[in-house]
Short mmCIF file of C-alpha atoms in Angstrom, two decimals:
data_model
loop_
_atom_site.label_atom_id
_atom_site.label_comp_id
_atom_site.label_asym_id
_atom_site.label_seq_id
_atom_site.Cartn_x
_atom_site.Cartn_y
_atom_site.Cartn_z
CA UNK K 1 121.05 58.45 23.95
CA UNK K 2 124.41 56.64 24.15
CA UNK K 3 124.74 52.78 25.84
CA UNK K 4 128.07 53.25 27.66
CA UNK K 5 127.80 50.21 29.74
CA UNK K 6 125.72 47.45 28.43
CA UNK K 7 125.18 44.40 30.92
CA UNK K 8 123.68 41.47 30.57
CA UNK K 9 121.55 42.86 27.39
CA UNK K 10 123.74 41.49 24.59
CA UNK K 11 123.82 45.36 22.88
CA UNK K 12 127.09 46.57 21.90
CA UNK K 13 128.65 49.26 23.34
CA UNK K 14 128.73 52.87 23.14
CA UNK K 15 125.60 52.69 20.61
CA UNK K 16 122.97 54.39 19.96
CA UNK K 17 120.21 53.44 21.79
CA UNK K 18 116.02 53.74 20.20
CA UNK K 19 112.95 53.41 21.78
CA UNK K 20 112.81 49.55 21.34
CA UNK K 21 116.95 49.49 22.26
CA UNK K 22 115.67 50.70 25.54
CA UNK K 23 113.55 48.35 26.05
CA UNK K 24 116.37 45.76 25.62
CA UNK K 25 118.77 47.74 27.99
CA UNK K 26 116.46 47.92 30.57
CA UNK K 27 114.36 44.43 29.94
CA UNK K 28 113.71 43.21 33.41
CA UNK K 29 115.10 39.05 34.44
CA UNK K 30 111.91 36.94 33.37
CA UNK K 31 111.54 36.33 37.33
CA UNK K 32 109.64 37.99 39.66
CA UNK K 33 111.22 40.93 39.71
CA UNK K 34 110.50 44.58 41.81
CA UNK K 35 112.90 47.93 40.83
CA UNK K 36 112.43 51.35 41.52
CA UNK K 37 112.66 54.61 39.77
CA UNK K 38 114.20 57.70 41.17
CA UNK K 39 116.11 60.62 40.08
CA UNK K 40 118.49 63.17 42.02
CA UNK K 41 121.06 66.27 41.46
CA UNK K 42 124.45 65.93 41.30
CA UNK K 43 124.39 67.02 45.02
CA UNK K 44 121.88 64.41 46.03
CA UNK K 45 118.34 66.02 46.03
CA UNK K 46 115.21 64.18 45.45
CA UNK K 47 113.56 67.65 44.38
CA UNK K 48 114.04 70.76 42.68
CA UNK K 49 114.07 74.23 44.49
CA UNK K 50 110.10 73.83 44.15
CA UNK K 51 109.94 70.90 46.57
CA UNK K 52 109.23 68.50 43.28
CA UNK K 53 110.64 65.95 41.65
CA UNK K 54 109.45 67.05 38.59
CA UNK K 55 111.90 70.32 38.29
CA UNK K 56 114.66 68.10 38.08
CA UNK K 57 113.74 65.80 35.45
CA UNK K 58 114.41 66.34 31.93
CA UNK K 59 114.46 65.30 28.37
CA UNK K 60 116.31 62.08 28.77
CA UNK K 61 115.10 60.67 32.43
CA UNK K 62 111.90 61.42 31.11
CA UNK K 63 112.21 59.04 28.29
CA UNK K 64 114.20 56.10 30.46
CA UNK K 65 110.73 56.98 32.96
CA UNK K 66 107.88 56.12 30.33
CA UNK K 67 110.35 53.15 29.24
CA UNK K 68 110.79 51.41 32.50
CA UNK K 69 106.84 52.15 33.22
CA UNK K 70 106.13 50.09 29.58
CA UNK K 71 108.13 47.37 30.91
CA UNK K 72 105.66 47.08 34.14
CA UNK K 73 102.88 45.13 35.14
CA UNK K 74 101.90 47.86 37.86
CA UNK K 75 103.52 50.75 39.15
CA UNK K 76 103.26 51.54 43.28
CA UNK K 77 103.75 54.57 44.95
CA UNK K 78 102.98 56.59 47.77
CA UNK K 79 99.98 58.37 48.18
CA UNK K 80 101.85 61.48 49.60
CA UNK K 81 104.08 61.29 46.31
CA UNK K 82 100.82 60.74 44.23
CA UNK K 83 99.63 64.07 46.06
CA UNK K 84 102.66 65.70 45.34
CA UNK K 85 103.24 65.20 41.83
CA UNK K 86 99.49 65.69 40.31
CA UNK K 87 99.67 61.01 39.41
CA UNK K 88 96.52 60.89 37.36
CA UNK K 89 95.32 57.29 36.56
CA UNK K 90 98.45 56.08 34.19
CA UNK K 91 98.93 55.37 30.59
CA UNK K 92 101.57 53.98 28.27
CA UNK K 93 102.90 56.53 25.79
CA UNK K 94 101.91 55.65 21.99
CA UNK K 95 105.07 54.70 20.61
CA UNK K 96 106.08 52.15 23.30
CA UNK K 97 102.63 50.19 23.19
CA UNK K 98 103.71 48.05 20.89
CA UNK K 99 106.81 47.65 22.28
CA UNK K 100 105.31 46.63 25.62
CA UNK K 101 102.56 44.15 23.90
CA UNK K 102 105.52 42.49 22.60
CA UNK K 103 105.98 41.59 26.03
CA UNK K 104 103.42 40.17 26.42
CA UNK K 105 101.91 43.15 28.44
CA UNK K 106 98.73 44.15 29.38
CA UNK K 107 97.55 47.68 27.56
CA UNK K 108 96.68 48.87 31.21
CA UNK K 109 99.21 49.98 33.37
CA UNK K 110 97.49 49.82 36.77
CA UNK K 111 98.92 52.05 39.87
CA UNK K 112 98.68 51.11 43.34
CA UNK K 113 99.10 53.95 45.89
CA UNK K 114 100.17 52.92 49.30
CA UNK K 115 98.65 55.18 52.43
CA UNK K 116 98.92 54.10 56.09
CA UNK K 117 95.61 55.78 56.20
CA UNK K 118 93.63 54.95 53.80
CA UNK K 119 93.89 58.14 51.79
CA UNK K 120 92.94 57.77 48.28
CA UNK K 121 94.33 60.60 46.55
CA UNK K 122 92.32 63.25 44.85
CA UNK K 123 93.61 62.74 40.92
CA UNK K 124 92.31 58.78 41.47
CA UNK K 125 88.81 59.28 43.19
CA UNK K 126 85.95 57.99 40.89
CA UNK K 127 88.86 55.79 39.38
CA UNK K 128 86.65 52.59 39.60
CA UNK K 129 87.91 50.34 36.43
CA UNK K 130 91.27 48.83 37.87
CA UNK K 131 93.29 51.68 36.31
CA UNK K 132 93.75 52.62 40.47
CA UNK K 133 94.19 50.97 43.17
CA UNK K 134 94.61 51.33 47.15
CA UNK K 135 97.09 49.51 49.94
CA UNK K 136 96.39 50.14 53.28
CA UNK K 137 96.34 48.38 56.70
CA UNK K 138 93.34 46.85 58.13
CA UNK K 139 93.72 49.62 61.10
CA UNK K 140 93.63 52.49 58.23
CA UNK K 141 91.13 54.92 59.45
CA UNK K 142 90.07 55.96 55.68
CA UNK K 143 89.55 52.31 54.48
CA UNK K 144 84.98 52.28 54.16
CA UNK K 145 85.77 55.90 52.26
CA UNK K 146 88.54 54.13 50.21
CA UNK K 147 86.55 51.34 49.11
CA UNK K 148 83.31 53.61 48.27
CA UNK K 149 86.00 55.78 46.09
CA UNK K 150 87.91 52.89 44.12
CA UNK K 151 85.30 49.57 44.68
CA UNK K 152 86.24 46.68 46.92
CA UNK K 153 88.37 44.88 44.55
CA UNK K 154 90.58 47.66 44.42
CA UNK K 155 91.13 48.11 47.99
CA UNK K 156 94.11 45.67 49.35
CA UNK K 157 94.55 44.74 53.08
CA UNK K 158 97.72 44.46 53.75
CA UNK K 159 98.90 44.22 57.14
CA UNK K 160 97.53 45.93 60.50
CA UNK K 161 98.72 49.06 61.63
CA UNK K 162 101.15 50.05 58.73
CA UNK K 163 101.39 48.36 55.08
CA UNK K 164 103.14 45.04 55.26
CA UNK K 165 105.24 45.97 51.33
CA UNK K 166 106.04 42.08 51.59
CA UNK K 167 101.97 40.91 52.01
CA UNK K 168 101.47 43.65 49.17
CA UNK K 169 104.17 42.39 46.91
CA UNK K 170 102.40 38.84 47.55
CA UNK K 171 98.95 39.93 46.29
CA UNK K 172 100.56 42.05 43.28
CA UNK K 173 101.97 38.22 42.22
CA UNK K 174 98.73 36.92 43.17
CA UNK K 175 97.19 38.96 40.18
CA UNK K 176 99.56 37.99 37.99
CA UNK K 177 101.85 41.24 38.20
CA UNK K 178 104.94 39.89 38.35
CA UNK K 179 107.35 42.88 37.27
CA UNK K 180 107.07 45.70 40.01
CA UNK K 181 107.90 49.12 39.71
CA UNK K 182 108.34 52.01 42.10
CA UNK K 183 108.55 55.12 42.02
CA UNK K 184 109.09 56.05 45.69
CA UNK K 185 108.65 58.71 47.28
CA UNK K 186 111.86 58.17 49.78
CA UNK K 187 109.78 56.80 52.16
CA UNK K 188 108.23 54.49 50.39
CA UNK K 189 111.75 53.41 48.74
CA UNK K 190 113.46 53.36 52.30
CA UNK K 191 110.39 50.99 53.43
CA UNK K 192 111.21 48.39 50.43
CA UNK K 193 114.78 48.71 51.08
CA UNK K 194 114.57 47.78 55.07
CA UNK K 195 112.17 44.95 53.94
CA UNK K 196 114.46 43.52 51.37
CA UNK K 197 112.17 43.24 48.51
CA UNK K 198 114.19 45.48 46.45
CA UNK K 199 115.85 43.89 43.06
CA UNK K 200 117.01 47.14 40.76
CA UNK K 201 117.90 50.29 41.80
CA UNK K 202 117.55 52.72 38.19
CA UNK K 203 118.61 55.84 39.18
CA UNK K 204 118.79 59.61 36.99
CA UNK K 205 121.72 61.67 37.72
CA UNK K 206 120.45 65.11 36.32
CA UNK K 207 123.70 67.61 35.83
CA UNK K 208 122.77 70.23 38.05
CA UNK K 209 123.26 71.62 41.45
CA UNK K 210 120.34 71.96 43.66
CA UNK K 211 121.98 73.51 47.23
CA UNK K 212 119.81 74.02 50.03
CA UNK K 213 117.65 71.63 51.99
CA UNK K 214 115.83 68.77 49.98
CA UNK K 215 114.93 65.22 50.83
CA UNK K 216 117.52 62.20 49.96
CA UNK K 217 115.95 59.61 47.10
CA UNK K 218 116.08 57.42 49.97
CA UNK K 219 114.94 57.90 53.18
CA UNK K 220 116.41 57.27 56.92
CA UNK K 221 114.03 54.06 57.04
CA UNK K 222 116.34 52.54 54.31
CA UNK K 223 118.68 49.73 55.20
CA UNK K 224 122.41 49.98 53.85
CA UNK K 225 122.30 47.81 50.81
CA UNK K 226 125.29 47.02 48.42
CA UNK K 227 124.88 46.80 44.76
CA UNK K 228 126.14 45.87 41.48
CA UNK K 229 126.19 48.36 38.55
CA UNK K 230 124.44 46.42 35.69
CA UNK K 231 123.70 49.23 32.80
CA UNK K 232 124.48 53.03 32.41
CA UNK K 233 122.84 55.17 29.54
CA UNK K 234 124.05 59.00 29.20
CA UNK K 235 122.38 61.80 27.17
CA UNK K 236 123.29 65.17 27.38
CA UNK K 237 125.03 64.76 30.76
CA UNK K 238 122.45 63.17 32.54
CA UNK K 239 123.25 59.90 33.49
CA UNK K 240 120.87 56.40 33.81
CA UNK K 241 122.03 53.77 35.51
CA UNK K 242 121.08 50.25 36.37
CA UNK K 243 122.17 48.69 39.67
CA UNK K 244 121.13 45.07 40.81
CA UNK K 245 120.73 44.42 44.93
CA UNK K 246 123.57 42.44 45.63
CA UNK K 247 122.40 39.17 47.56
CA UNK K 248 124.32 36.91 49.57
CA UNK K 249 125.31 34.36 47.79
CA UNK K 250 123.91 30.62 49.04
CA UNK K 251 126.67 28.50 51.03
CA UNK K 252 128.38 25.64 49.46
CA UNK K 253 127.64 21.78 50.06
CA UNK K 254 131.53 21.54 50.33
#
């Protein structure tokens, strides 16, 4: 895996880039910081020709995936995308849990699925140790089943109708999760987006043409937003990018 563009990480460029030179390329600011995770075609599509995102990922997003995922306190995502794509409770691969305790890092990886309902999905029933947790809206119809499923204190209220992402984000902090990842679906991405609580875009380029009629990484809920290309990584083709949310900057006293 080749460095072609290095940012702010201080690694020269093009080099070759390791499991723990990953880690530097894609070390998140020491702030509070949210990003998500996505990959597409050349053409644009979230999925493969089997409706999943999971036909389009390969050798080298899958490795920049686990990576980013070391580098998080908790990972959220949709409960329709959970569905989707088979999420069991999640893990750290082997070779970066060192890596990620040098961080300072907890060993668990926690994942939060968001559901307007109160769905919990099927692969996280019976999850009852913190490994899974549930955000829904006080109005979620699902909610008494949700909390029998995953325990109270792994239920969070957040909002009424719909998930407020910004009361969510709050109570992530709250727990002491300060570095955020997500990996969508486009809904769930277009939601952040609108709500402005988006700092890194990483997005997988995989070299191949999907045609037909697939969702966009980012759905129609998702505000325009203008960003700044931080980091780009290339194996085999596929490309791995890093692109900051470009925010207005404060006025001037003068």
């Amino acid at each position: 895996m080749r460095l072609l563009l290095p940012g702010s990480s201080g690694l020269p460029a093009p080099t070759a880039l390791d499991d723990a030179g990953l880690f530097t390329a894609y070390a998140p600011p020491a702030r509070a910081w949210l990003r998500c995770n996505m990959v597409s075609s050349l053409d644009g599509a979230a999925t493969g020709a089997d409706g999943r995102s999971g036909s389009i990922n390969n050798e080298a997003d899958h490795a920049v995936f686990e990576v980013l995922r070391a580098l998080s306190d908790a990972v959220v995502v949709g409960a329709g995308t959970i569905r989707d794509e088979g999420y069991p409770p999640l893990s750290v691969a082997e070779p970066l849990r060192a890596l990620r305790r040098e961080q300072g890092l907890a060993d668990a990886l926690p994942l939060v699925a968001v559901s307007n309902r109160g769905v919990v999905p099927e692969t996280l029933r019976g999850c009852r140790d913190g490994r899974a947790l549930l955000a829904a809206p006080a109005g979620a119809e699902h909610l008494d089943e949700a909390r029998r499923a995953l325990g109270d204190e792994h239920v969070l209220v957040c909002g009424d109708e719909t998930v407020d992402l910004a009361a969510l984000v709050a109570m992530l902090h709250a727990r002491g999760w300060q570095h955020l990842l997500t990996e969508g679906g486009p809904g769930l991405l277009g939601s952040f987006l609108a709500a402005g609580l988006v700092d890194e875009l990483c997005f997988t380029i995989a070299p191949q043409v999907v045609g037909g009629e697939h969702p966009r990484p980012v759905s129609a809920d998702g505000a325009p937003t203008d960003l700044d290309l931080e980091t780009l990584v290339e194996q085999d083709g596929t490309l791995m990018g890093r692109w900051f949310v470009r925010r207005p900057s404060a006025p001037s006293d003068e």
